[in-house]
Amino acid sequence: MLAFIAALLAGRELYNLLKNKFALQARPLVLISTVVPALAGAVCSFLGCSPHFIDYSFIFVLLLCMAYEVLSANSFENSASHLISSSFIVLYAGYLPSFVSRMTFHEHSREFIAFFFLMVCLCDSVAWFSGVLFGKNNKGFIKASPNKSVAGFFGGFAGTMLTGVIAHKLFPEVFTGSIIKILIFGFFVAFVAIIGDLVESVIKRSVEIKDSGSLIPGRGGVLDSIDSILFVAPVYYFGINFLF
């Protein structure tokens, strides 16, 4: 259910960001379409349905947005913007969170989900701490986020990979295989988490807005807090399916 709430809030914030630069479809249509895949994930998790229904719901709402444009538009100069922006909002804020719900289908879902959030959170936290301590003279090499430092990025990778090693040691029957495998897995999780954070920075810079919202004091909006989680969720999900 948390994925559903996160999708609704993130979709609302992303809609408000994009409307500053792009022509968008009607807000109710876009937000309802956004929460459908996340809601399908929650329902499938609760009822034990096949996770394929999440994919079906995602395709359905994309087709719904396309059909709405075809049937409702009086002129078509903004139709491309309408369809691209709606598809992006539904994908980014609605479909990606559904991969957290998919993790509940695993036999060891508690361990997988717990360390999913730990890996992402420690990537962010250790990156920030490393940047504060050692990043004063190595900032600015990523234009999307000039305050990010090389030291911070190394810290993020270290935090995530160390969390993976801890998971491997505490739950060897869940995170199976060698230390090398879990280190590689942690490296890719950290890389995607960092990219997810930078993608949101690019979006905000593109629309010339500092924060996605003001719901969370000191952090901005919901998107500012879950941007890495959204990106990592599908990668982590496919990773645990393939590796463990």
PDB file of C-alpha atoms in Angstrom:
ATOM      1  CA  MET A   1       0.000   0.000   0.000  1.00  0.00           C
ATOM      2  CA  LEU A   2       2.954   2.309   0.615  1.00  0.00           C
ATOM      3  CA  ALA A   3       3.914   1.912  -3.051  1.00  0.00           C
ATOM      4  CA  PHE A   4       0.407   3.120  -3.996  1.00  0.00           C
ATOM      5  CA  ILE A   5       0.676   6.213  -1.753  1.00  0.00           C
ATOM      6  CA  ALA A   6       4.202   6.935  -2.990  1.00  0.00           C
ATOM      7  CA  ALA A   7       3.013   6.662  -6.615  1.00  0.00           C
ATOM      8  CA  LEU A   8       0.176   9.095  -6.009  1.00  0.00           C
ATOM      9  CA  LEU A   9       2.361  11.696  -4.289  1.00  0.00           C
ATOM     10  CA  ALA A  10       5.267  11.260  -6.705  1.00  0.00           C
ATOM     11  CA  GLY A  11       2.934  11.459  -9.702  1.00  0.00           C
ATOM     12  CA  ARG A  12       1.418  14.666  -8.396  1.00  0.00           C
ATOM     13  CA  GLU A  13       4.838  16.235  -7.859  1.00  0.00           C
ATOM     14  CA  LEU A  14       6.143  15.127 -11.252  1.00  0.00           C
ATOM     15  CA  TYR A  15       3.019  16.512 -12.929  1.00  0.00           C
ATOM     16  CA  ASN A  16       3.565  19.859 -11.188  1.00  0.00           C
ATOM     17  CA  LEU A  17       7.205  19.892 -12.312  1.00  0.00           C
ATOM     18  CA  LEU A  18       6.517  19.111 -15.945  1.00  0.00           C
ATOM     19  CA  LYS A  19       3.598  21.498 -16.339  1.00  0.00           C
ATOM     20  CA  ASN A  20       6.068  24.377 -16.111  1.00  0.00           C
ATOM     21  CA  LYS A  21       7.598  23.412 -19.455  1.00  0.00           C
ATOM     22  CA  PHE A  22       5.263  20.987 -21.200  1.00  0.00           C
ATOM     23  CA  ALA A  23       1.661  20.717 -22.307  1.00  0.00           C
ATOM     24  CA  LEU A  24       0.053  17.946 -20.247  1.00  0.00           C
ATOM     25  CA  GLN A  25      -3.148  15.947 -20.355  1.00  0.00           C
ATOM     26  CA  ALA A  26      -5.834  16.472 -17.705  1.00  0.00           C
ATOM     27  CA  ARG A  27      -4.456  16.017 -14.188  1.00  0.00           C
ATOM     28  CA  PRO A  28      -7.125  13.492 -13.015  1.00  0.00           C
ATOM     29  CA  LEU A  29      -6.449  11.247 -16.026  1.00  0.00           C
ATOM     30  CA  VAL A  30      -2.681  11.297 -15.504  1.00  0.00           C
ATOM     31  CA  LEU A  31      -2.807  10.736 -11.737  1.00  0.00           C
ATOM     32  CA  ILE A  32      -5.361   7.930 -11.958  1.00  0.00           C
ATOM     33  CA  SER A  33      -3.286   6.283 -14.680  1.00  0.00           C
ATOM     34  CA  THR A  34      -0.190   6.656 -12.501  1.00  0.00           C
ATOM     35  CA  VAL A  35      -1.613   4.916  -9.447  1.00  0.00           C
ATOM     36  CA  VAL A  36      -3.164   2.005 -11.363  1.00  0.00           C
ATOM     37  CA  PRO A  37       0.083  -0.030 -11.779  1.00  0.00           C
ATOM     38  CA  ALA A  38       1.065   0.623  -8.153  1.00  0.00           C
ATOM     39  CA  LEU A  39      -2.435  -0.346  -6.990  1.00  0.00           C
ATOM     40  CA  ALA A  40      -2.292  -3.476  -9.138  1.00  0.00           C
ATOM     41  CA  GLY A  41       0.982  -4.359  -7.422  1.00  0.00           C
ATOM     42  CA  ALA A  42      -0.581  -3.971  -3.979  1.00  0.00           C
ATOM     43  CA  VAL A  43      -3.636  -6.041  -4.953  1.00  0.00           C
ATOM     44  CA  CYS A  44      -1.536  -8.787  -6.540  1.00  0.00           C
ATOM     45  CA  SER A  45       0.666  -8.917  -3.465  1.00  0.00           C
ATOM     46  CA  PHE A  46      -2.346  -9.151  -1.138  1.00  0.00           C
ATOM     47  CA  LEU A  47      -4.291 -11.713  -3.188  1.00  0.00           C
ATOM     48  CA  GLY A  48      -1.322 -13.678  -4.480  1.00  0.00           C
ATOM     49  CA  CYS A  49      -2.126 -12.964  -8.132  1.00  0.00           C
ATOM     50  CA  SER A  50       0.438 -13.221 -10.896  1.00  0.00           C
ATOM     51  CA  PRO A  51       2.659 -10.126 -11.090  1.00  0.00           C
ATOM     52  CA  HIS A  52       1.979 -10.119 -14.828  1.00  0.00           C
ATOM     53  CA  PHE A  53      -1.251  -8.275 -14.013  1.00  0.00           C
ATOM     54  CA  ILE A  54       0.914  -5.275 -13.058  1.00  0.00           C
ATOM     55  CA  ASP A  55       2.377  -5.223 -16.569  1.00  0.00           C
ATOM     56  CA  TYR A  56      -1.084  -5.590 -18.082  1.00  0.00           C
ATOM     57  CA  SER A  57      -2.370  -2.649 -16.036  1.00  0.00           C
ATOM     58  CA  PHE A  58       0.595  -0.515 -17.123  1.00  0.00           C
ATOM     59  CA  ILE A  59      -0.050  -1.229 -20.794  1.00  0.00           C
ATOM     60  CA  PHE A  60      -3.774  -0.607 -20.296  1.00  0.00           C
ATOM     61  CA  VAL A  61      -3.326   2.885 -18.816  1.00  0.00           C
ATOM     62  CA  LEU A  62      -0.847   3.859 -21.551  1.00  0.00           C
ATOM     63  CA  LEU A  63      -3.419   2.846 -24.155  1.00  0.00           C
ATOM     64  CA  LEU A  64      -6.061   4.722 -22.175  1.00  0.00           C
ATOM     65  CA  CYS A  65      -4.023   7.940 -22.311  1.00  0.00           C
ATOM     66  CA  MET A  66      -3.520   7.492 -26.052  1.00  0.00           C
ATOM     67  CA  ALA A  67      -7.214   6.833 -26.638  1.00  0.00           C
ATOM     68  CA  TYR A  68      -8.158   9.876 -24.562  1.00  0.00           C
ATOM     69  CA  GLU A  69      -5.911  12.076 -26.705  1.00  0.00           C
ATOM     70  CA  VAL A  70      -7.379  10.740 -29.931  1.00  0.00           C
ATOM     71  CA  LEU A  71     -10.989  11.148 -28.785  1.00  0.00           C
ATOM     72  CA  SER A  72     -10.774  14.419 -26.848  1.00  0.00           C
ATOM     73  CA  ALA A  73      -8.268  16.636 -28.644  1.00  0.00           C
ATOM     74  CA  ASN A  74      -9.693  19.463 -30.776  1.00  0.00           C
ATOM     75  CA  SER A  75      -6.264  20.349 -32.153  1.00  0.00           C
ATOM     76  CA  PHE A  76      -3.100  18.305 -32.209  1.00  0.00           C
ATOM     77  CA  GLU A  77      -0.163  20.687 -31.906  1.00  0.00           C
ATOM     78  CA  ASN A  78       0.365  19.553 -28.282  1.00  0.00           C
ATOM     79  CA  SER A  79      -0.548  15.887 -28.711  1.00  0.00           C
ATOM     80  CA  ALA A  80       3.042  14.633 -28.846  1.00  0.00           C
ATOM     81  CA  SER A  81       3.838  16.511 -25.629  1.00  0.00           C
ATOM     82  CA  HIS A  82       0.657  15.154 -24.016  1.00  0.00           C
ATOM     83  CA  LEU A  83       1.419  11.534 -24.840  1.00  0.00           C
ATOM     84  CA  ILE A  84       5.133  11.620 -24.040  1.00  0.00           C
ATOM     85  CA  SER A  85       4.673  13.406 -20.702  1.00  0.00           C
ATOM     86  CA  SER A  86       1.800  11.155 -19.591  1.00  0.00           C
ATOM     87  CA  SER A  87       3.740   8.016 -20.512  1.00  0.00           C
ATOM     88  CA  PHE A  88       6.790   9.256 -18.629  1.00  0.00           C
ATOM     89  CA  ILE A  89       4.823  10.148 -15.480  1.00  0.00           C
ATOM     90  CA  VAL A  90       3.054   6.770 -15.469  1.00  0.00           C
ATOM     91  CA  LEU A  91       6.338   4.906 -16.017  1.00  0.00           C
ATOM     92  CA  TYR A  92       8.438   6.886 -13.558  1.00  0.00           C
ATOM     93  CA  ALA A  93       5.999   7.444 -10.693  1.00  0.00           C
ATOM     94  CA  GLY A  94       3.578   4.551 -11.166  1.00  0.00           C
ATOM     95  CA  TYR A  95       5.208   1.543 -12.801  1.00  0.00           C
ATOM     96  CA  LEU A  96       8.665   1.645 -11.201  1.00  0.00           C
ATOM     97  CA  PRO A  97       7.314   1.530  -7.584  1.00  0.00           C
ATOM     98  CA  SER A  98       5.391  -1.628  -8.483  1.00  0.00           C
ATOM     99  CA  PHE A  99       8.663  -3.565  -8.453  1.00  0.00           C
ATOM    100  CA  VAL A 100       8.782  -3.167  -4.677  1.00  0.00           C
ATOM    101  CA  SER A 101       5.430  -4.967  -4.498  1.00  0.00           C
ATOM    102  CA  ARG A 102       6.782  -7.722  -6.760  1.00  0.00           C
ATOM    103  CA  MET A 103       9.493  -8.473  -4.194  1.00  0.00           C
ATOM    104  CA  THR A 104       6.795  -9.702  -1.783  1.00  0.00           C
ATOM    105  CA  PHE A 105       6.262 -12.748  -4.026  1.00  0.00           C
ATOM    106  CA  HIS A 106       9.672 -14.146  -3.089  1.00  0.00           C
ATOM    107  CA  GLU A 107      10.064 -16.787  -0.396  1.00  0.00           C
ATOM    108  CA  HIS A 108      12.565 -14.558   1.424  1.00  0.00           C
ATOM    109  CA  SER A 109      10.719 -11.323   0.721  1.00  0.00           C
ATOM    110  CA  ARG A 110      11.389  -9.770   4.138  1.00  0.00           C
ATOM    111  CA  GLU A 111      15.142 -10.085   3.824  1.00  0.00           C
ATOM    112  CA  PHE A 112      15.174  -8.933   0.210  1.00  0.00           C
ATOM    113  CA  ILE A 113      12.998  -5.881   0.872  1.00  0.00           C
ATOM    114  CA  ALA A 114      14.812  -4.914   4.069  1.00  0.00           C
ATOM    115  CA  PHE A 115      18.207  -4.932   2.385  1.00  0.00           C
ATOM    116  CA  PHE A 116      16.811  -3.230  -0.695  1.00  0.00           C
ATOM    117  CA  PHE A 117      15.957  -0.185   1.402  1.00  0.00           C
ATOM    118  CA  LEU A 118      19.170  -0.463   3.427  1.00  0.00           C
ATOM    119  CA  MET A 119      21.331  -0.533   0.296  1.00  0.00           C
ATOM    120  CA  VAL A 120      19.646   2.517  -1.204  1.00  0.00           C
ATOM    121  CA  CYS A 121      19.549   4.492   2.055  1.00  0.00           C
ATOM    122  CA  LEU A 122      23.176   3.761   2.923  1.00  0.00           C
ATOM    123  CA  CYS A 123      24.255   4.651  -0.594  1.00  0.00           C
ATOM    124  CA  ASP A 124      22.693   8.074  -0.108  1.00  0.00           C
ATOM    125  CA  SER A 125      23.785   8.533   3.520  1.00  0.00           C
ATOM    126  CA  VAL A 126      27.398   7.392   3.152  1.00  0.00           C
ATOM    127  CA  ALA A 127      27.710   9.400  -0.070  1.00  0.00           C
ATOM    128  CA  TRP A 128      26.566  12.524   1.760  1.00  0.00           C
ATOM    129  CA  PHE A 129      28.870  11.879   4.731  1.00  0.00           C
ATOM    130  CA  SER A 130      31.876  11.163   2.497  1.00  0.00           C
ATOM    131  CA  GLY A 131      31.166  14.257   0.468  1.00  0.00           C
ATOM    132  CA  VAL A 132      31.052  16.435   3.577  1.00  0.00           C
ATOM    133  CA  LEU A 133      34.327  15.021   4.909  1.00  0.00           C
ATOM    134  CA  PHE A 134      36.399  14.594   1.766  1.00  0.00           C
ATOM    135  CA  GLY A 135      34.573  16.249  -1.108  1.00  0.00           C
ATOM    136  CA  LYS A 136      35.388  19.939  -0.780  1.00  0.00           C
ATOM    137  CA  ASN A 137      38.004  19.941  -3.542  1.00  0.00           C
ATOM    138  CA  ASN A 138      36.521  17.412  -5.954  1.00  0.00           C
ATOM    139  CA  LYS A 139      33.055  18.739  -6.731  1.00  0.00           C
ATOM    140  CA  GLY A 140      31.504  19.812 -10.002  1.00  0.00           C
ATOM    141  CA  PHE A 141      32.485  17.032 -12.401  1.00  0.00           C
ATOM    142  CA  ILE A 142      28.800  16.138 -12.922  1.00  0.00           C
ATOM    143  CA  LYS A 143      26.977  19.120 -14.403  1.00  0.00           C
ATOM    144  CA  ALA A 144      23.574  17.724 -13.473  1.00  0.00           C
ATOM    145  CA  SER A 145      24.429  18.173  -9.803  1.00  0.00           C
ATOM    146  CA  PRO A 146      27.504  20.388  -9.244  1.00  0.00           C
ATOM    147  CA  ASN A 147      27.462  19.886  -5.468  1.00  0.00           C
ATOM    148  CA  LYS A 148      28.089  16.154  -5.847  1.00  0.00           C
ATOM    149  CA  SER A 149      31.717  15.143  -5.299  1.00  0.00           C
ATOM    150  CA  VAL A 150      33.960  12.283  -6.361  1.00  0.00           C
ATOM    151  CA  ALA A 151      34.408  11.370  -2.702  1.00  0.00           C
ATOM    152  CA  GLY A 152      30.648  11.245  -2.300  1.00  0.00           C
ATOM    153  CA  PHE A 153      30.237   8.866  -5.204  1.00  0.00           C
ATOM    154  CA  PHE A 154      32.949   6.550  -3.869  1.00  0.00           C
ATOM    155  CA  GLY A 155      31.268   6.669  -0.474  1.00  0.00           C
ATOM    156  CA  GLY A 156      27.940   5.688  -1.997  1.00  0.00           C
ATOM    157  CA  PHE A 157      29.465   2.669  -3.729  1.00  0.00           C
ATOM    158  CA  ALA A 158      31.287   1.657  -0.531  1.00  0.00           C
ATOM    159  CA  GLY A 159      28.151   1.952   1.621  1.00  0.00           C
ATOM    160  CA  THR A 160      26.027  -0.142  -0.710  1.00  0.00           C
ATOM    161  CA  MET A 161      28.626  -2.843  -1.289  1.00  0.00           C
ATOM    162  CA  LEU A 162      29.331  -3.107   2.449  1.00  0.00           C
ATOM    163  CA  THR A 163      25.601  -3.514   3.078  1.00  0.00           C
ATOM    164  CA  GLY A 164      25.595  -6.337   0.554  1.00  0.00           C
ATOM    165  CA  VAL A 165      28.431  -8.084   2.352  1.00  0.00           C
ATOM    166  CA  ILE A 166      26.554  -7.762   5.666  1.00  0.00           C
ATOM    167  CA  ALA A 167      23.446  -9.247   4.032  1.00  0.00           C
ATOM    168  CA  HIS A 168      25.552 -12.125   2.696  1.00  0.00           C
ATOM    169  CA  LYS A 169      27.039 -12.826   6.125  1.00  0.00           C
ATOM    170  CA  LEU A 170      23.768 -12.569   8.057  1.00  0.00           C
ATOM    171  CA  PHE A 171      21.582 -14.463   5.572  1.00  0.00           C
ATOM    172  CA  PRO A 172      23.817 -16.776   3.497  1.00  0.00           C
ATOM    173  CA  GLU A 173      20.805 -18.962   2.676  1.00  0.00           C
ATOM    174  CA  VAL A 174      19.119 -15.935   1.041  1.00  0.00           C
ATOM    175  CA  PHE A 175      22.018 -14.009  -0.510  1.00  0.00           C
ATOM    176  CA  THR A 176      23.725 -17.119  -1.801  1.00  0.00           C
ATOM    177  CA  GLY A 177      26.997 -17.538  -3.619  1.00  0.00           C
ATOM    178  CA  SER A 178      30.367 -15.876  -3.237  1.00  0.00           C
ATOM    179  CA  ILE A 179      31.347 -12.510  -1.800  1.00  0.00           C
ATOM    180  CA  ILE A 180      32.367 -11.457  -5.321  1.00  0.00           C
ATOM    181  CA  LYS A 181      28.799 -11.913  -6.546  1.00  0.00           C
ATOM    182  CA  ILE A 182      27.307  -9.776  -3.789  1.00  0.00           C
ATOM    183  CA  LEU A 183      29.960  -7.095  -4.311  1.00  0.00           C
ATOM    184  CA  ILE A 184      29.157  -6.913  -8.017  1.00  0.00           C
ATOM    185  CA  PHE A 185      25.458  -6.770  -7.182  1.00  0.00           C
ATOM    186  CA  GLY A 186      26.062  -3.965  -4.668  1.00  0.00           C
ATOM    187  CA  PHE A 187      28.134  -2.049  -7.212  1.00  0.00           C
ATOM    188  CA  PHE A 188      25.320  -2.051  -9.767  1.00  0.00           C
ATOM    189  CA  VAL A 189      22.720  -1.150  -7.137  1.00  0.00           C
ATOM    190  CA  ALA A 190      24.838   1.849  -6.091  1.00  0.00           C
ATOM    191  CA  PHE A 191      25.417   2.905  -9.701  1.00  0.00           C
ATOM    192  CA  VAL A 192      21.699   2.862 -10.494  1.00  0.00           C
ATOM    193  CA  ALA A 193      20.848   4.654  -7.223  1.00  0.00           C
ATOM    194  CA  ILE A 194      23.253   7.459  -8.122  1.00  0.00           C
ATOM    195  CA  ILE A 195      21.870   7.679 -11.668  1.00  0.00           C
ATOM    196  CA  GLY A 196      18.339   7.831 -10.268  1.00  0.00           C
ATOM    197  CA  ASP A 197      19.284  10.765  -8.074  1.00  0.00           C
ATOM    198  CA  LEU A 198      20.931  12.554 -11.000  1.00  0.00           C
ATOM    199  CA  VAL A 199      17.975  11.970 -13.323  1.00  0.00           C
ATOM    200  CA  GLU A 200      15.683  13.806 -10.931  1.00  0.00           C
ATOM    201  CA  SER A 201      18.246  16.603 -10.727  1.00  0.00           C
ATOM    202  CA  VAL A 202      18.213  16.856 -14.525  1.00  0.00           C
ATOM    203  CA  ILE A 203      14.408  17.054 -14.561  1.00  0.00           C
ATOM    204  CA  LYS A 204      14.359  19.798 -11.936  1.00  0.00           C
ATOM    205  CA  ARG A 205      17.071  21.772 -13.721  1.00  0.00           C
ATOM    206  CA  SER A 206      15.211  21.424 -16.987  1.00  0.00           C
ATOM    207  CA  VAL A 207      12.043  22.952 -15.514  1.00  0.00           C
ATOM    208  CA  GLU A 208      14.063  25.403 -13.356  1.00  0.00           C
ATOM    209  CA  ILE A 209      12.687  24.257  -9.989  1.00  0.00           C
ATOM    210  CA  LYS A 210      14.869  23.469  -6.973  1.00  0.00           C
ATOM    211  CA  ASP A 211      12.685  20.942  -5.105  1.00  0.00           C
ATOM    212  CA  SER A 212       9.936  18.643  -6.343  1.00  0.00           C
ATOM    213  CA  GLY A 213       7.729  19.720  -3.437  1.00  0.00           C
ATOM    214  CA  SER A 214       7.660  20.805   0.192  1.00  0.00           C
ATOM    215  CA  LEU A 215       5.961  17.868   1.888  1.00  0.00           C
ATOM    216  CA  ILE A 216       9.072  16.655   3.759  1.00  0.00           C
ATOM    217  CA  PRO A 217      10.795  19.381   5.826  1.00  0.00           C
ATOM    218  CA  GLY A 218      14.490  19.638   5.026  1.00  0.00           C
ATOM    219  CA  ARG A 219      14.301  17.294   2.032  1.00  0.00           C
ATOM    220  CA  GLY A 220      11.719  18.838  -0.278  1.00  0.00           C
ATOM    221  CA  GLY A 221       9.135  16.617  -1.904  1.00  0.00           C
ATOM    222  CA  VAL A 222       8.481  12.902  -2.028  1.00  0.00           C
ATOM    223  CA  LEU A 223      10.365  12.576  -5.312  1.00  0.00           C
ATOM    224  CA  ASP A 224      13.428  14.147  -3.716  1.00  0.00           C
ATOM    225  CA  SER A 225      13.445  11.283  -1.200  1.00  0.00           C
ATOM    226  CA  ILE A 226      12.508   8.298  -3.379  1.00  0.00           C
ATOM    227  CA  ASP A 227      14.196   9.129  -6.699  1.00  0.00           C
ATOM    228  CA  SER A 228      16.925   6.524  -6.133  1.00  0.00           C
ATOM    229  CA  ILE A 229      14.412   3.963  -4.849  1.00  0.00           C
ATOM    230  CA  LEU A 230      12.340   4.290  -8.027  1.00  0.00           C
ATOM    231  CA  PHE A 231      15.323   3.595 -10.255  1.00  0.00           C
ATOM    232  CA  VAL A 232      16.828   0.811  -8.168  1.00  0.00           C
ATOM    233  CA  ALA A 233      13.584  -1.146  -7.622  1.00  0.00           C
ATOM    234  CA  PRO A 234      13.447  -2.884 -11.052  1.00  0.00           C
ATOM    235  CA  VAL A 235      17.229  -3.431 -11.172  1.00  0.00           C
ATOM    236  CA  TYR A 236      17.265  -4.925  -7.672  1.00  0.00           C
ATOM    237  CA  TYR A 237      14.208  -7.072  -8.471  1.00  0.00           C
ATOM    238  CA  PHE A 238      15.744  -8.501 -11.647  1.00  0.00           C
ATOM    239  CA  GLY A 239      19.063  -8.899  -9.845  1.00  0.00           C
ATOM    240  CA  ILE A 240      17.686 -11.028  -7.019  1.00  0.00           C
ATOM    241  CA  ASN A 241      15.741 -13.127  -9.534  1.00  0.00           C
ATOM    242  CA  PHE A 242      18.839 -13.757 -11.630  1.00  0.00           C
ATOM    243  CA  LEU A 243      21.483 -14.053  -8.902  1.00  0.00           C
ATOM    244  CA  PHE A 244      19.676 -15.475  -5.867  1.00  0.00           C
TER     245      PHE A 244
END
